[in-house]
Amino acid sequence: MAQRSELKFAYWVPNVSGGLVVSQIEQRTDWSYDYNVRLAQAAEKNGFDYALTQIRFTAGYGAENQHESVSFSHALLAKTTKLKVIAAILPGPWKPALAAKQLATIDYLTEGRIAVNVVSGWFKGEFDAIGEEWPEHDERYVRSEEFIRSIQGIWTQDHFSFDGKYYQFKDYTLKPKPIQKPSIEVFQGGSSRAARDMASRVSDWYFTNGNTVEEIKKQVDDIRAKAKENNHHVKIGVNAFIIARDTEQEAKAVLQDIIDQANVEAVNAFGDATREAGAASKEGEGNWAKSSFEDLVQYNDGFKTNLIGTPQQIAERIVALKNVGVDLILSGFLHFIEEVEYFGQHILPRVREIEQAAEIKDAPAPADV
Ligand SMILES: Cc1cc2nc3c(=O)[nH]c(=O)nc-3n(C[C@H](O)[C@H](O)[C@H](O)COP(=O)(O)O)c2cc1C
């Protein structure tokens, strides 16, 4: 049996203020550059493969200040040596020619460590505020798919031509091309039918909100079946808010505190905004279509993944996600630097042990001589 590659780990870059939970609870996480450099360095030392920046133009849920994602990603890459940083980009404000050129240059400057997350937009108020058109839900994915096909074409072909509804290229050759081969990795966010279908056709990675193993399995099976029909392979990343403590009781108490101290007004405002996104997809499978008030306190349903408990419990649940086809865990923490270090010391070694034990168990018996 072919060996499955090791699970990958990413963390959310806190390049917006307010941390990863919409709560008044103390968060020793900071959105400054200095804090983020120390965090990125700690993360690469503690086994993280990727860091994901966020793109926000205005506050949607109390994240009052936001640093821009591409420039912030580049600045983190300048201070690290191994970590790959995924810059988030919104079609609309970004045009594919500029994004492809900008990311190819960063790829060159950082010896191949940039990646991109093409997000489709969920917050109409933000688009209105910056004077951008707001196509309806599924149409946003038509545009994103054209965006992805354009940047991938520009990065891999000479004399690239494309005649889409939103973007057109005529005999365009980008030089120099990115140094990563076959190309810069393209991630995408979203859970709706339109998001999944786009993933099954063009994206290298599909990111989804937190959920139970059973629900994640349904999504993985669905996307992989469709991708197979399209002769495409897509890897899957799942969001999780990790609360690891020495005892399960302590971890659960932290979760309860976060929820008890939720910023009710901001969570409700966020809930209203997501109705423009998740619930707006007609089949009702969008990112936040089934989110409760408690789920929305972590803005990508990260509690639902239930990586909350002791290091051993969390490691076992992480491998259970791998066993249903997940390739990457995207993690958020309350106190990022200290918890990333705790993760590297106490959780990751257990994950690797369980993964290796499974490989040995599944390996074919030696042939009789
Ligand atoms: C892991 C992840 C990261 C995302 N990052 C951003 C972001 O930085 N900025 C943004 O505007 N939307 C972001 N999104 C939102 C998605 O691009 C998409 O608009 C949203 O999930 C709604 O998708 P759906 O209704 O199609 O399921 C992210 C989504 C996920 C799952």
Tab-separated table of C-alpha atoms and ligand atoms in Angstrom:
chain	number	residue	atom	x	y	z
A	1	MET	CA	0.000	0.000	0.000
A	2	ALA	CA	1.338	3.448	-0.915
A	3	GLN	CA	2.447	5.491	2.078
A	4	ARG	CA	0.215	8.493	2.725
A	5	SER	CA	2.099	11.681	3.256
A	6	GLU	CA	2.251	13.201	6.726
A	7	LEU	CA	-0.500	15.585	7.689
A	8	LYS	CA	0.386	19.221	7.210
A	9	PHE	CA	-0.270	21.999	9.721
A	10	ALA	CA	-1.125	25.629	9.156
A	11	TYR	CA	-2.023	28.434	11.516
A	12	TRP	CA	-4.115	31.580	11.017
A	13	VAL	CA	-1.921	34.670	10.971
A	14	PRO	CA	-3.444	37.230	13.353
A	15	ASN	CA	-2.937	40.108	10.911
A	16	VAL	CA	-6.280	41.537	12.016
A	17	SER	CA	-6.965	42.741	15.541
A	18	GLY	CA	-9.130	40.908	18.069
A	19	GLY	CA	-7.681	37.422	17.783
A	20	LEU	CA	-9.582	34.421	16.465
A	21	VAL	CA	-12.580	34.512	18.805
A	22	VAL	CA	-15.221	37.203	19.116
A	23	SER	CA	-15.006	37.310	22.906
A	24	GLN	CA	-13.937	39.652	25.701
A	25	ILE	CA	-11.784	36.890	27.186
A	26	GLU	CA	-8.117	37.792	27.627
A	27	GLN	CA	-6.165	36.888	24.460
A	28	ARG	CA	-2.386	37.131	24.626
A	29	THR	CA	-2.412	37.374	20.833
A	30	ASP	CA	-1.476	40.543	19.059
A	31	TRP	CA	-1.884	41.753	15.475
A	32	SER	CA	1.401	43.742	15.449
A	33	TYR	CA	4.220	42.893	13.061
A	34	ASP	CA	6.608	42.245	15.944
A	35	TYR	CA	4.265	39.679	17.527
A	36	ASN	CA	3.612	38.054	14.153
A	37	VAL	CA	7.310	37.687	13.369
A	38	ARG	CA	7.900	35.970	16.712
A	39	LEU	CA	4.883	33.771	16.081
A	40	ALA	CA	5.986	32.789	12.563
A	41	GLN	CA	9.448	31.906	13.849
A	42	ALA	CA	7.966	29.857	16.710
A	43	ALA	CA	5.581	28.131	14.295
A	44	GLU	CA	8.255	27.004	11.862
A	45	LYS	CA	10.382	25.770	14.762
A	46	ASN	CA	7.398	23.821	16.100
A	47	GLY	CA	6.505	21.922	12.950
A	48	PHE	CA	4.047	24.188	11.161
A	49	ASP	CA	4.265	24.040	7.363
A	50	TYR	CA	2.015	26.971	6.447
A	51	ALA	CA	0.714	30.280	7.795
A	52	LEU	CA	-2.541	31.713	6.397
A	53	THR	CA	-3.063	35.471	6.326
A	54	GLN	CA	-6.519	37.029	6.159
A	55	ILE	CA	-7.834	39.668	3.791
A	56	ARG	CA	-10.214	42.220	5.257
A	57	PHE	CA	-10.877	45.772	4.095
A	58	THR	CA	-13.234	46.714	6.918
A	59	ALA	CA	-14.241	45.272	10.290
A	60	GLY	CA	-16.846	42.543	10.087
A	61	TYR	CA	-16.956	41.209	13.632
A	62	GLY	CA	-14.948	43.480	15.870
A	63	ALA	CA	-11.668	43.046	13.949
A	64	GLU	CA	-11.233	46.771	14.017
A	65	ASN	CA	-7.751	46.942	12.436
A	66	GLN	CA	-6.535	44.875	9.498
A	67	HIS	CA	-3.123	44.673	7.829
A	68	GLU	CA	-3.178	43.887	4.106
A	69	SER	CA	-2.506	40.230	3.353
A	70	VAL	CA	0.014	40.151	0.475
A	71	SER	CA	2.406	42.734	1.892
A	72	PHE	CA	2.086	41.210	5.366
A	73	SER	CA	2.782	37.722	3.999
A	74	HIS	CA	5.900	38.971	2.266
A	75	ALA	CA	7.112	40.645	5.441
A	76	LEU	CA	6.708	37.384	7.392
A	77	LEU	CA	8.538	35.425	4.696
A	78	ALA	CA	11.460	37.839	4.995
A	79	LYS	CA	11.898	36.844	8.649
A	80	THR	CA	11.485	33.069	8.308
A	81	THR	CA	13.301	30.346	6.411
A	82	LYS	CA	11.035	27.315	6.018
A	83	LEU	CA	7.434	28.393	6.530
A	84	LYS	CA	5.201	28.852	3.484
A	85	VAL	CA	2.867	31.821	3.805
A	86	ILE	CA	-0.523	31.769	2.084
A	87	ALA	CA	-1.668	35.260	1.091
A	88	ALA	CA	-5.426	35.770	0.809
A	89	ILE	CA	-6.706	37.572	-2.273
A	90	LEU	CA	-10.203	38.697	-3.267
A	91	PRO	CA	-11.127	38.757	-6.959
A	92	GLY	CA	-12.740	42.137	-7.437
A	93	PRO	CA	-10.197	44.344	-5.678
A	94	TRP	CA	-7.437	42.209	-7.223
A	95	LYS	CA	-7.112	41.587	-10.939
A	96	PRO	CA	-5.434	38.349	-12.032
A	97	ALA	CA	-2.632	39.993	-14.036
A	98	LEU	CA	-1.514	42.015	-11.015
A	99	ALA	CA	-1.900	39.122	-8.570
A	100	ALA	CA	0.067	36.735	-10.805
A	101	LYS	CA	2.894	39.246	-11.270
A	102	GLN	CA	3.006	40.275	-7.587
A	103	LEU	CA	3.054	36.674	-6.312
A	104	ALA	CA	5.621	35.546	-8.898
A	105	THR	CA	7.967	38.277	-7.670
A	106	ILE	CA	7.434	37.284	-4.030
A	107	ASP	CA	8.038	33.658	-5.021
A	108	TYR	CA	11.388	34.698	-6.495
A	109	LEU	CA	12.331	36.857	-3.498
A	110	THR	CA	11.522	34.115	-0.982
A	111	GLU	CA	12.884	31.081	-2.814
A	112	GLY	CA	9.465	29.591	-3.475
A	113	ARG	CA	7.574	30.029	-0.196
A	114	ILE	CA	4.488	32.013	-1.195
A	115	ALA	CA	1.048	30.484	-1.805
A	116	VAL	CA	-2.351	32.083	-2.418
A	117	ASN	CA	-5.840	31.671	-0.942
A	118	VAL	CA	-8.435	32.882	-3.429
A	119	VAL	CA	-11.440	33.889	-1.350
A	120	SER	CA	-14.764	34.716	-2.950
A	121	GLY	CA	-16.218	37.206	-0.457
A	122	TRP	CA	-18.949	36.866	2.169
A	123	PHE	CA	-19.277	40.415	3.467
A	124	LYS	CA	-21.363	42.682	1.277
A	125	GLY	CA	-20.826	45.685	3.571
A	126	GLU	CA	-17.119	45.487	2.854
A	127	PHE	CA	-17.603	45.423	-0.917
A	128	ASP	CA	-20.059	48.327	-0.732
A	129	ALA	CA	-17.610	50.307	1.408
A	130	ILE	CA	-14.805	50.022	-1.141
A	131	GLY	CA	-17.003	50.519	-4.198
A	132	GLU	CA	-16.720	46.970	-5.505
A	133	GLU	CA	-19.473	45.207	-7.390
A	134	TRP	CA	-21.186	42.402	-5.391
A	135	PRO	CA	-22.224	39.593	-7.741
A	136	GLU	CA	-24.652	37.070	-6.209
A	137	HIS	CA	-23.246	34.001	-4.441
A	138	ASP	CA	-22.702	31.488	-7.235
A	139	GLU	CA	-21.641	34.198	-9.647
A	140	ARG	CA	-18.814	35.118	-7.251
A	141	TYR	CA	-17.468	31.602	-7.802
A	142	VAL	CA	-17.773	31.934	-11.594
A	143	ARG	CA	-15.500	34.941	-11.235
A	144	SER	CA	-13.135	33.198	-8.786
A	145	GLU	CA	-12.781	30.187	-11.055
A	146	GLU	CA	-11.876	32.428	-13.978
A	147	PHE	CA	-9.436	34.221	-11.667
A	148	ILE	CA	-7.749	30.942	-10.698
A	149	ARG	CA	-7.623	29.677	-14.291
A	150	SER	CA	-6.041	32.993	-15.286
A	151	ILE	CA	-3.284	33.054	-12.654
A	152	GLN	CA	-2.511	29.359	-13.195
A	153	GLY	CA	-2.340	29.916	-16.970
A	154	ILE	CA	-0.092	32.955	-16.575
A	155	TRP	CA	2.247	31.063	-14.232
A	156	THR	CA	2.608	27.970	-16.408
A	157	GLN	CA	2.193	29.016	-20.048
A	158	ASP	CA	3.855	31.327	-22.511
A	159	HIS	CA	1.521	33.212	-24.882
A	160	PHE	CA	-1.389	32.735	-22.474
A	161	SER	CA	-4.817	33.529	-23.915
A	162	PHE	CA	-8.146	33.409	-22.087
A	163	ASP	CA	-11.577	34.621	-23.077
A	164	GLY	CA	-13.778	34.616	-19.978
A	165	LYS	CA	-16.815	36.557	-18.856
A	166	TYR	CA	-14.777	38.505	-16.286
A	167	TYR	CA	-11.196	38.319	-17.553
A	168	GLN	CA	-9.515	38.261	-20.943
A	169	PHE	CA	-5.877	37.680	-21.884
A	170	LYS	CA	-4.288	37.794	-25.291
A	171	ASP	CA	-0.958	36.136	-25.979
A	172	TYR	CA	0.451	37.158	-22.574
A	173	THR	CA	3.851	35.874	-21.425
A	174	LEU	CA	4.896	36.513	-17.817
A	175	LYS	CA	8.623	36.640	-17.184
A	176	PRO	CA	10.123	35.442	-14.997
A	177	LYS	CA	7.770	32.582	-14.180
A	178	PRO	CA	7.459	31.489	-10.511
A	179	ILE	CA	10.294	29.298	-9.305
A	180	GLN	CA	7.937	26.795	-7.639
A	181	LYS	CA	7.110	23.929	-9.955
A	182	PRO	CA	4.623	22.988	-11.243
A	183	SER	CA	3.362	26.334	-9.899
A	184	ILE	CA	2.461	28.436	-6.861
A	185	GLU	CA	-0.123	26.502	-4.810
A	186	VAL	CA	-3.691	27.803	-4.998
A	187	PHE	CA	-5.929	27.422	-1.947
A	188	GLN	CA	-9.593	28.440	-1.751
A	189	GLY	CA	-12.147	28.897	1.045
A	190	GLY	CA	-15.864	28.078	1.185
A	191	SER	CA	-18.159	25.054	1.655
A	192	SER	CA	-21.120	25.720	-0.628
A	193	ARG	CA	-21.906	23.645	-3.720
A	194	ALA	CA	-20.335	26.328	-5.911
A	195	ALA	CA	-17.189	26.374	-3.747
A	196	ARG	CA	-16.858	22.581	-3.854
A	197	ASP	CA	-17.398	22.426	-7.585
A	198	MET	CA	-14.710	25.010	-8.143
A	199	ALA	CA	-12.342	23.006	-5.917
A	200	SER	CA	-13.070	19.849	-7.868
A	201	ARG	CA	-12.015	21.602	-11.086
A	202	VAL	CA	-9.190	24.044	-10.429
A	203	SER	CA	-7.876	24.517	-6.877
A	204	ASP	CA	-4.882	22.694	-5.420
A	205	TRP	CA	-6.365	22.969	-1.926
A	206	TYR	CA	-9.883	23.308	-0.518
A	207	PHE	CA	-10.276	24.936	2.900
A	208	THR	CA	-13.457	24.392	4.807
A	209	ASN	CA	-14.907	25.546	8.123
A	210	GLY	CA	-14.626	23.386	11.228
A	211	ASN	CA	-16.996	20.440	11.563
A	212	THR	CA	-17.380	16.918	12.976
A	213	VAL	CA	-15.399	14.057	11.444
A	214	GLU	CA	-18.632	12.631	9.972
A	215	GLU	CA	-19.561	15.897	8.262
A	216	ILE	CA	-16.018	16.464	7.025
A	217	LYS	CA	-15.985	12.934	5.571
A	218	LYS	CA	-19.152	13.711	3.597
A	219	GLN	CA	-17.502	16.806	2.116
A	220	VAL	CA	-14.251	15.010	1.337
A	221	ASP	CA	-16.055	12.130	-0.408
A	222	ASP	CA	-18.241	14.524	-2.349
A	223	ILE	CA	-15.360	16.698	-3.577
A	224	ARG	CA	-13.031	13.804	-4.319
A	225	ALA	CA	-15.709	12.009	-6.377
A	226	LYS	CA	-16.319	15.137	-8.432
A	227	ALA	CA	-12.606	15.867	-8.784
A	228	LYS	CA	-12.045	12.333	-10.058
A	229	GLU	CA	-14.631	12.888	-12.788
A	230	ASN	CA	-12.657	16.000	-13.752
A	231	ASN	CA	-9.341	14.183	-13.582
A	232	HIS	CA	-8.225	16.650	-10.930
A	233	HIS	CA	-6.682	16.085	-7.490
A	234	VAL	CA	-7.521	18.487	-4.692
A	235	LYS	CA	-6.154	18.410	-1.155
A	236	ILE	CA	-8.347	19.273	1.818
A	237	GLY	CA	-7.673	21.565	4.795
A	238	VAL	CA	-10.010	21.829	7.798
A	239	ASN	CA	-10.253	24.672	10.275
A	240	ALA	CA	-10.001	23.968	14.015
A	241	PHE	CA	-9.678	26.145	17.094
A	242	ILE	CA	-7.298	24.160	19.270
A	243	ILE	CA	-7.552	24.319	23.059
A	244	ALA	CA	-4.985	21.919	24.471
A	245	ARG	CA	-4.482	21.763	28.222
A	246	ASP	CA	-2.985	19.177	30.557
A	247	THR	CA	-6.486	17.979	31.532
A	248	GLU	CA	-9.703	17.767	29.509
A	249	GLN	CA	-11.535	19.632	32.256
A	250	GLU	CA	-9.217	22.637	31.946
A	251	ALA	CA	-9.579	22.725	28.162
A	252	LYS	CA	-13.376	22.575	28.336
A	253	ALA	CA	-13.426	25.312	30.973
A	254	VAL	CA	-11.475	27.596	28.617
A	255	LEU	CA	-14.031	26.959	25.856
A	256	GLN	CA	-16.858	27.776	28.261
A	257	ASP	CA	-15.138	31.014	29.302
A	258	ILE	CA	-14.694	32.076	25.680
A	259	ILE	CA	-18.401	31.521	25.001
A	260	ASP	CA	-19.577	33.055	28.289
A	261	GLN	CA	-17.610	36.203	27.494
A	262	ALA	CA	-18.656	36.365	23.830
A	263	ASN	CA	-19.168	39.829	22.409
A	264	VAL	CA	-22.862	39.252	21.713
A	265	GLU	CA	-23.404	42.313	19.552
A	266	ALA	CA	-20.393	41.578	17.318
A	267	VAL	CA	-21.270	37.869	17.010
A	268	ASN	CA	-24.824	38.757	15.973
A	269	ALA	CA	-23.577	41.340	13.460
A	270	PHE	CA	-21.205	38.733	12.054
A	271	GLY	CA	-24.077	36.225	11.884
A	272	ASP	CA	-26.127	38.731	9.873
A	273	ALA	CA	-23.224	39.318	7.471
A	274	THR	CA	-22.661	35.591	6.928
A	275	ARG	CA	-26.233	35.285	5.693
A	276	GLU	CA	-24.901	37.060	2.625
A	277	ALA	CA	-22.465	34.181	2.249
A	278	GLY	CA	-23.165	30.716	3.657
A	279	ALA	CA	-26.917	30.798	3.976
A	280	ALA	CA	-27.141	32.700	0.723
A	281	SER	CA	-26.040	29.690	-1.306
A	282	LYS	CA	-29.245	28.196	-2.621
A	283	GLU	CA	-28.577	24.568	-1.632
A	284	GLY	CA	-27.893	25.616	2.004
A	285	GLU	CA	-24.461	24.023	2.310
A	286	GLY	CA	-22.519	27.266	2.601
A	287	ASN	CA	-19.865	27.880	5.210
A	288	TRP	CA	-22.150	29.166	7.938
A	289	ALA	CA	-25.472	27.712	6.818
A	290	LYS	CA	-25.824	25.657	10.008
A	291	SER	CA	-23.781	27.689	12.488
A	292	SER	CA	-25.221	28.375	15.964
A	293	PHE	CA	-24.420	31.452	18.067
A	294	GLU	CA	-21.701	29.453	19.914
A	295	ASP	CA	-20.161	28.279	16.621
A	296	LEU	CA	-19.931	31.852	15.340
A	297	VAL	CA	-17.905	32.991	18.363
A	298	GLN	CA	-15.000	31.400	16.455
A	299	TYR	CA	-15.530	32.852	13.053
A	300	ASN	CA	-14.843	29.730	11.009
A	301	ASP	CA	-16.737	27.227	13.210
A	302	GLY	CA	-13.459	26.077	14.735
A	303	PHE	CA	-14.981	24.676	17.966
A	304	LYS	CA	-17.019	22.144	15.986
A	305	THR	CA	-13.876	20.211	15.002
A	306	ASN	CA	-13.481	19.458	18.722
A	307	LEU	CA	-9.706	19.674	19.017
A	308	ILE	CA	-10.334	20.616	22.640
A	309	GLY	CA	-8.877	18.397	25.364
A	310	THR	CA	-5.578	16.797	26.322
A	311	PRO	CA	-2.681	16.473	23.849
A	312	GLN	CA	-3.415	12.751	23.466
A	313	GLN	CA	-7.136	13.302	22.755
A	314	ILE	CA	-6.337	16.023	20.250
A	315	ALA	CA	-3.676	13.955	18.485
A	316	GLU	CA	-6.106	11.034	18.117
A	317	ARG	CA	-8.852	13.294	16.735
A	318	ILE	CA	-6.403	14.882	14.283
A	319	VAL	CA	-5.445	11.452	12.935
A	320	ALA	CA	-9.145	10.528	12.714
A	321	LEU	CA	-9.520	13.495	10.352
A	322	LYS	CA	-6.574	12.252	8.314
A	323	ASN	CA	-8.241	8.860	8.121
A	324	VAL	CA	-11.263	10.354	6.365
A	325	GLY	CA	-9.034	12.061	3.795
A	326	VAL	CA	-7.995	15.381	5.346
A	327	ASP	CA	-4.501	16.587	4.363
A	328	LEU	CA	-4.055	19.683	6.522
A	329	ILE	CA	-5.267	21.128	9.818
A	330	LEU	CA	-5.659	24.898	9.866
A	331	SER	CA	-5.417	25.956	13.481
A	332	GLY	CA	-6.311	28.920	15.604
A	333	PHE	CA	-5.375	29.481	19.260
A	334	LEU	CA	-6.297	31.803	22.105
A	335	HIS	CA	-2.719	32.760	23.031
A	336	PHE	CA	-0.939	32.044	19.762
A	337	ILE	CA	2.804	31.984	20.525
A	338	GLU	CA	2.624	30.006	23.740
A	339	GLU	CA	0.055	27.559	22.370
A	340	VAL	CA	1.955	26.988	19.121
A	341	GLU	CA	4.932	26.017	21.292
A	342	TYR	CA	2.760	23.704	23.426
A	343	PHE	CA	1.423	22.165	20.205
A	344	GLY	CA	4.949	21.481	18.922
A	345	GLN	CA	6.061	19.954	22.190
A	346	HIS	CA	3.034	17.921	23.222
A	347	ILE	CA	0.681	17.308	20.296
A	348	LEU	CA	2.710	17.023	17.111
A	349	PRO	CA	5.016	14.238	18.362
A	350	ARG	CA	1.919	12.214	19.332
A	351	VAL	CA	0.350	12.787	15.902
A	352	ARG	CA	3.506	11.545	14.193
A	353	GLU	CA	3.632	8.475	16.455
A	354	ILE	CA	0.034	7.541	15.681
A	355	GLU	CA	0.575	8.149	11.953
A	356	GLN	CA	3.662	5.940	11.944
A	357	ALA	CA	1.976	3.164	13.902
A	358	ALA	CA	-0.829	3.172	11.309
A	359	GLU	CA	1.699	2.989	8.443
A	360	ILE	CA	3.386	-0.037	10.035
A	361	LYS	CA	0.045	-1.746	10.644
A	362	ASP	CA	-1.056	-1.155	7.038
A	363	ALA	CA	2.275	-2.152	5.465
A	364	PRO	CA	2.135	-5.436	3.510
A	365	ALA	CA	3.652	-8.452	5.297
A	366	PRO	CA	7.152	-9.365	4.036
A	367	ALA	CA	6.952	-11.922	1.196
A	368	ASP	CA	7.712	-15.569	2.128
A	369	VAL	CA	11.134	-16.781	1.018
B	1	LIG	C1	-10.101	28.798	5.796
B	1	LIG	C2	-10.857	29.936	5.205
B	1	LIG	C3	-10.233	31.167	5.065
B	1	LIG	C4	-10.917	32.271	4.560
B	1	LIG	N1	-10.295	33.480	4.508
B	1	LIG	C5	-10.979	34.565	4.101
B	1	LIG	C6	-10.373	35.860	4.109
B	1	LIG	O1	-9.205	36.027	4.487
B	1	LIG	N2	-11.119	36.913	3.702
B	1	LIG	C7	-12.412	36.779	3.271
B	1	LIG	O2	-13.030	37.769	2.910
B	1	LIG	N3	-13.008	35.557	3.241
B	1	LIG	C8	-12.329	34.457	3.651
B	1	LIG	N4	-12.943	33.224	3.636
B	1	LIG	C9	-14.322	33.144	3.141
B	1	LIG	C10	-14.526	32.348	1.851
B	1	LIG	O3	-13.748	32.719	0.789
B	1	LIG	C11	-15.994	32.362	1.401
B	1	LIG	O4	-16.355	33.623	0.970
B	1	LIG	C12	-16.891	31.995	2.531
B	1	LIG	O5	-16.363	30.861	3.152
B	1	LIG	C13	-18.319	31.684	2.076
B	1	LIG	O6	-18.302	30.537	1.362
B	1	LIG	P1	-19.560	29.683	0.925
B	1	LIG	O7	-20.786	30.456	1.206
B	1	LIG	O8	-19.379	29.531	-0.560
B	1	LIG	O9	-19.453	28.405	1.647
B	1	LIG	C14	-12.270	32.118	4.142
B	1	LIG	C15	-12.892	30.856	4.274
B	1	LIG	C16	-12.215	29.779	4.802
B	1	LIG	C17	-12.914	28.459	4.937
